[in-house]
Short mmCIF file of C-alpha atoms in Angstrom, two decimals:
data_model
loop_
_atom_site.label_atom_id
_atom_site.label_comp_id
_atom_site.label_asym_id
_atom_site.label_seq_id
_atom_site.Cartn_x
_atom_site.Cartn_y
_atom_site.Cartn_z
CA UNK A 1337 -9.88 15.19 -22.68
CA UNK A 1338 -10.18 17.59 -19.98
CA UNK A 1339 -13.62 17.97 -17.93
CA UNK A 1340 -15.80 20.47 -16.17
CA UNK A 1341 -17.23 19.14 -12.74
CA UNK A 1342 -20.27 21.36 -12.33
CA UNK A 1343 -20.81 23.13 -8.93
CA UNK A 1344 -17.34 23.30 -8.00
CA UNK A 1345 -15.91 26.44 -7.28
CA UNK A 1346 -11.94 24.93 -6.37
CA UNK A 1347 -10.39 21.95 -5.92
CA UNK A 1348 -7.83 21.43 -3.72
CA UNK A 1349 -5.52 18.48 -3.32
CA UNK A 1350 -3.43 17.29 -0.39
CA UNK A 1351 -0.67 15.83 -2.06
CA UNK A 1352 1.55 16.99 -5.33
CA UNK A 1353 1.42 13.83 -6.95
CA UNK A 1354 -2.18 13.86 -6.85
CA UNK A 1355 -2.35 17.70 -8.02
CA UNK A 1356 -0.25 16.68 -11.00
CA UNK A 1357 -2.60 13.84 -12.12
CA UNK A 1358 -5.62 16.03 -11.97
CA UNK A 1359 -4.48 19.08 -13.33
CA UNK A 1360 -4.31 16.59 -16.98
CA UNK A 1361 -7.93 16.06 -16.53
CA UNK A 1362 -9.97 18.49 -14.75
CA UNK A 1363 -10.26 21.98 -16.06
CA UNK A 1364 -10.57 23.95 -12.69
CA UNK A 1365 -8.17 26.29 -11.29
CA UNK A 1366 -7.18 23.02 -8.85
CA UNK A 1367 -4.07 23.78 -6.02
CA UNK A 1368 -2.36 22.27 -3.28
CA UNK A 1369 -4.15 22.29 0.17
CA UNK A 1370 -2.41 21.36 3.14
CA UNK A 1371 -4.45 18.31 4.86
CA UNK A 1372 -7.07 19.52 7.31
CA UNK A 1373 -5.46 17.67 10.01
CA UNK A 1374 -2.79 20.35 10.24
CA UNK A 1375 -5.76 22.75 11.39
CA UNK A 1376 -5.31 20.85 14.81
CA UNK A 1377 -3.52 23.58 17.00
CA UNK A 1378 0.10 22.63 17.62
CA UNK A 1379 0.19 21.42 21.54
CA UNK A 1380 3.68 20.86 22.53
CA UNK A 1381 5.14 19.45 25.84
CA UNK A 1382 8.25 20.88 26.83
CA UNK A 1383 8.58 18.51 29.83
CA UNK A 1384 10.02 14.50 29.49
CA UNK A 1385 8.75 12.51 26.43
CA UNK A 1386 8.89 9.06 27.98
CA UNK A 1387 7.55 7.41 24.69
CA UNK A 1388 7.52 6.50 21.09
CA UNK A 1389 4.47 5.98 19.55
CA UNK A 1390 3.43 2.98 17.12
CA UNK A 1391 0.29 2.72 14.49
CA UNK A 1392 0.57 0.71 11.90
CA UNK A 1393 -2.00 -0.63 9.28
CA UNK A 1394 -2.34 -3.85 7.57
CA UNK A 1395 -0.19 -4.00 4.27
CA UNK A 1396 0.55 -7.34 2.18
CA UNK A 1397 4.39 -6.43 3.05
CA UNK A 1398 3.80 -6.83 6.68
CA UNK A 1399 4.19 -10.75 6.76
CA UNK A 1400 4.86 -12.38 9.68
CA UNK A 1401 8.57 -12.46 9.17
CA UNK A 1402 8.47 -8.61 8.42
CA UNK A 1403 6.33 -7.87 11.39
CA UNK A 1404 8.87 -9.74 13.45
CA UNK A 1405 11.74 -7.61 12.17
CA UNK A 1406 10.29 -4.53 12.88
CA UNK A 1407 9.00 -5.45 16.47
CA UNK A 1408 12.85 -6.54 17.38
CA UNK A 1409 13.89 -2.91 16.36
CA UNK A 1410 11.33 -1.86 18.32
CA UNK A 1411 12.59 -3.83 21.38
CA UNK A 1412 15.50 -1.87 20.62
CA UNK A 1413 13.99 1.48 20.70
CA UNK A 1414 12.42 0.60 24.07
CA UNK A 1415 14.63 1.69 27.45
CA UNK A 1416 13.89 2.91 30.99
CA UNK A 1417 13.24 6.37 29.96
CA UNK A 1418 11.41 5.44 26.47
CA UNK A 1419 8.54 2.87 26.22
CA UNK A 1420 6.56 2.07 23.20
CA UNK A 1421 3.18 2.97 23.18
CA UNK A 1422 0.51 1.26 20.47
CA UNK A 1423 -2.44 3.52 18.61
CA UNK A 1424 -4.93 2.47 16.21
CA UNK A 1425 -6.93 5.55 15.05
CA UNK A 1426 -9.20 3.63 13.20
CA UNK A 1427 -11.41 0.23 14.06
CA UNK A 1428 -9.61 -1.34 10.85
CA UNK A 1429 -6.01 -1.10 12.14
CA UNK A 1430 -7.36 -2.83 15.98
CA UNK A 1431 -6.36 -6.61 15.05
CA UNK A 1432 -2.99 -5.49 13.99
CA UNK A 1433 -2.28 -3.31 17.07
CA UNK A 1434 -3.38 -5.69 19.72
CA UNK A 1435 -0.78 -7.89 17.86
CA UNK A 1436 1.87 -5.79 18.50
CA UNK A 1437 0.98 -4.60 21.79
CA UNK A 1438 0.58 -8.09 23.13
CA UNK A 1439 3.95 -8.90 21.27
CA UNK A 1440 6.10 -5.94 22.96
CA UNK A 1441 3.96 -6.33 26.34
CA UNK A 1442 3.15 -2.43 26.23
CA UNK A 1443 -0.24 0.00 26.55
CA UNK A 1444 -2.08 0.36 23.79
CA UNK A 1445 -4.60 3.29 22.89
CA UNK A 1446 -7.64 2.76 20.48
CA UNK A 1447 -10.50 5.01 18.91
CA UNK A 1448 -14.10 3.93 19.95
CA UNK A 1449 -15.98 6.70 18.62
CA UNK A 1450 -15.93 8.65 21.56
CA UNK A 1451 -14.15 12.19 22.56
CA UNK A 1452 -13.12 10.44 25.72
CA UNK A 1453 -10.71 8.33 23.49
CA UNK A 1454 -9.67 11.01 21.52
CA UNK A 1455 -7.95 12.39 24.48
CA UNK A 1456 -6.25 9.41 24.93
CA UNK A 1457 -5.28 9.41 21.67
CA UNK A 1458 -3.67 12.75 21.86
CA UNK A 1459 -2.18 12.46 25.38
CA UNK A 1460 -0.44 9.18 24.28
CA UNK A 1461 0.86 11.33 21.02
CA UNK A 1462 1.78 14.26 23.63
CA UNK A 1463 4.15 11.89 25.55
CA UNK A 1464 5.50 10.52 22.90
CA UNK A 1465 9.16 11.85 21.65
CA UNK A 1466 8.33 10.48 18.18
CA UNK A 1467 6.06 8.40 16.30
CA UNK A 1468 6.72 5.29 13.40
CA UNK A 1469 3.61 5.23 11.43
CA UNK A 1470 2.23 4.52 7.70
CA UNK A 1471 -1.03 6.07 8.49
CA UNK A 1472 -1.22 9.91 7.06
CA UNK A 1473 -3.39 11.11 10.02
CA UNK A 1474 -1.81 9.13 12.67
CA UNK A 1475 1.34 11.02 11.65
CA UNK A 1476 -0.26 14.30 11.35
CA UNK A 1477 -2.11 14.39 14.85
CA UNK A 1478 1.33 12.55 16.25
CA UNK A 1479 3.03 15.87 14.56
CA UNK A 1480 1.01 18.27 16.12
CA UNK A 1481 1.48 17.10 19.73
CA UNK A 1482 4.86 17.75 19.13
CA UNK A 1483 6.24 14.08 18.41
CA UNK A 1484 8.28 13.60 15.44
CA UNK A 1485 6.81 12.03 12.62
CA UNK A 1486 8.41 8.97 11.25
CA UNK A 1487 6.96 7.85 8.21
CA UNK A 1488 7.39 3.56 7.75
CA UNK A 1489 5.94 3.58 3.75
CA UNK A 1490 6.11 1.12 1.03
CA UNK A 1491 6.89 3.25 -2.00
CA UNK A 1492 4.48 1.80 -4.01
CA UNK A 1493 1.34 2.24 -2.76
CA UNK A 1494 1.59 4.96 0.11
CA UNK A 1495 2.61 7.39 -2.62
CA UNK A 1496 0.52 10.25 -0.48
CA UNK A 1497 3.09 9.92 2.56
CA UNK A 1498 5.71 9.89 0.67
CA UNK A 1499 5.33 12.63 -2.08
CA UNK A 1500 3.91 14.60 0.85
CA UNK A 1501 7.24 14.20 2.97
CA UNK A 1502 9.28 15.41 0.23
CA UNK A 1503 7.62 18.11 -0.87
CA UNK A 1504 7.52 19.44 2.34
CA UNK A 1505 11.47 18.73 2.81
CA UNK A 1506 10.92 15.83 5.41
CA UNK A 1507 13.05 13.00 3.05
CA UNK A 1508 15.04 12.24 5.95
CA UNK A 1509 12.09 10.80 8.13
CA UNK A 1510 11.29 8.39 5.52
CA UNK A 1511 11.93 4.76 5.37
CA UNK A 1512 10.76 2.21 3.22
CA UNK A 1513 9.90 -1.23 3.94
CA UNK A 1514 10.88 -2.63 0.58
CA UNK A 1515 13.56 -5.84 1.28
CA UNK A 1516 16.57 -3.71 0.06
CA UNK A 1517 16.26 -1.20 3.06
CA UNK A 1518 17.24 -1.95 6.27
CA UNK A 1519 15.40 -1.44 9.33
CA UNK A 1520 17.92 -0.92 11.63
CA UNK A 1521 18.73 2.55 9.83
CA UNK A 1522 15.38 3.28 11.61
CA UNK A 1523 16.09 2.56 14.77
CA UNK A 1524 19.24 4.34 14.94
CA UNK A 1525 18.02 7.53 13.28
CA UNK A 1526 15.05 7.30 15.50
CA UNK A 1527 17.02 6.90 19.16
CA UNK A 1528 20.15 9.08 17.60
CA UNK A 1529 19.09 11.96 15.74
CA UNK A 1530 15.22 12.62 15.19
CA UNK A 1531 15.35 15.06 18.39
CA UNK A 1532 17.62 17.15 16.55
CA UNK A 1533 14.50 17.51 13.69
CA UNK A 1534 11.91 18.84 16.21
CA UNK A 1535 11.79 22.43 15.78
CA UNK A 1536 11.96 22.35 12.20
CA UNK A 1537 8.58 19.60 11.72
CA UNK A 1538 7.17 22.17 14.77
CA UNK A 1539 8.15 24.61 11.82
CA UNK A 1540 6.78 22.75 8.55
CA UNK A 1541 3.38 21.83 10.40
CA UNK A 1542 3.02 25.92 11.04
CA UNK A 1543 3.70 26.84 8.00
CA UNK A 1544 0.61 24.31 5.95
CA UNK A 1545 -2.19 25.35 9.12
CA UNK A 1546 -0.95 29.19 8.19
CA UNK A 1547 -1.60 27.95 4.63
CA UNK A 1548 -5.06 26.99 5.02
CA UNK A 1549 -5.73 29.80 7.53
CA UNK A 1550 -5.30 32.13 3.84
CA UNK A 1551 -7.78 30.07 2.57
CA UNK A 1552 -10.05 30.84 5.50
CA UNK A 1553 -10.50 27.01 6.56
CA UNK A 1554 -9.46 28.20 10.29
CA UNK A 1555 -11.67 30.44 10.86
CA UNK A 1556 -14.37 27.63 9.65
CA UNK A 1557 -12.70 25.27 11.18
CA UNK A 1558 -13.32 27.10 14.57
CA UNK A 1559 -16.61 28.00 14.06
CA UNK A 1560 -17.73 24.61 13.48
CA UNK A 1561 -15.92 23.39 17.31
CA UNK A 1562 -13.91 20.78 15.75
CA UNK A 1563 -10.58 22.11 17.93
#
């Protein structure tokens, strides 16, 4: 039966699929909200991009076998003018990324709480021309330093990534880790043709922050320093 939740005055979801679900159980006038990481102000660099950006988290899928097969595209991605570049947002997602770094012998950036690595964050995301990720915020603060974001999902469980993608007409910078799919689709789509996509995500990640600037979020947003 559908319920009241008292003291709410909206609800807002990030995600359709989730919108869907609670729209069968909850009574309030609930919507789609853009994720408040697109309130980060869009900071592009027009200059060289002499990166790609990884940032993985630990799934079952990634086996050691898997992790292997997605490291040797990455050695593929990698030339003199394009060097991969490891970032673990959160303390969780450390182990796997000094893996990987230590694997593909390149610089790795990690959160430790501070704003001083926040800027790190963000510069590595600034340099980078595009970045593989199944982390939602990793490819959302990626996004709006002007890398492309290039969501690595298993269909199952990172349902939020995916729906989110397709609703906002991103299908094409999906790809899904599930046996039948080939990596290698990745790498060429990556090195080949996600420049071509730029100015359309620069676009898409406008549009949701004007979104939530209706709802007066920026405004908040700004008042309470966060950007």
């Amino acid at each position: 039966f559908p319920v009241t939740i008292p003291f709410l005055s909206f609800l807002g979801l990030r995600d359709p699929a989730s919108l869907k679900k609670i729209k069968g159980i909850c009574r309030e006038n609930a919507f789609y909200s853009p994720d408040f990481g697109f309130l980060l102000r869009p900071k592009l660099n027009n200059g060289k991009r002499s990166s790609f950006a990884i940032s993985l988290r630990q799934r079952d899928w990634l086996s050691d076998a898997r992790l292997e097969e997605l490291l040797s595209s990455f050695r593929l991605m990698k030339s003199p003018n394009l060097n991969p570049i490891v970032v673990s947002q959160v303390v969780y997602d450390d182990s796997l990324a000094h893996t990987i770094k230590n694997r593909l012998d390149c610089k790795l950036v990690t959160f430790n709480q501070t704003r001083s690595s926040v800027t790190s964050i963000f510069k590595a995301y600034t340099s980078s021309d595009f970045i593989i990720s199944n982390r939602l915020h990793s490819l959302i603060f990626a996004w709006a330093h002007g890398a492309i974001p290039i969501a690595l999902v298993d269909e199952r469980i990172d349902r939020k990534i995916c729906d989110l993608f397709i609703y906002l007409g991103l299908n094409n910078l999906i790809f899904y880790v599930s046996p039948n799919h080939d990596l290698k689709n990745m790498f060429l789509f990556a090195t080949k043709r996600a420049a071509t996509c730029r100015d359309f995500c620069h676009k898409v990640f406008l549009n949701q922050q004007f979104s939530l600037q209706k709802m007066g979020f920026l405004n908040f947003w700004e008042k309470k320093a966060f950007i």
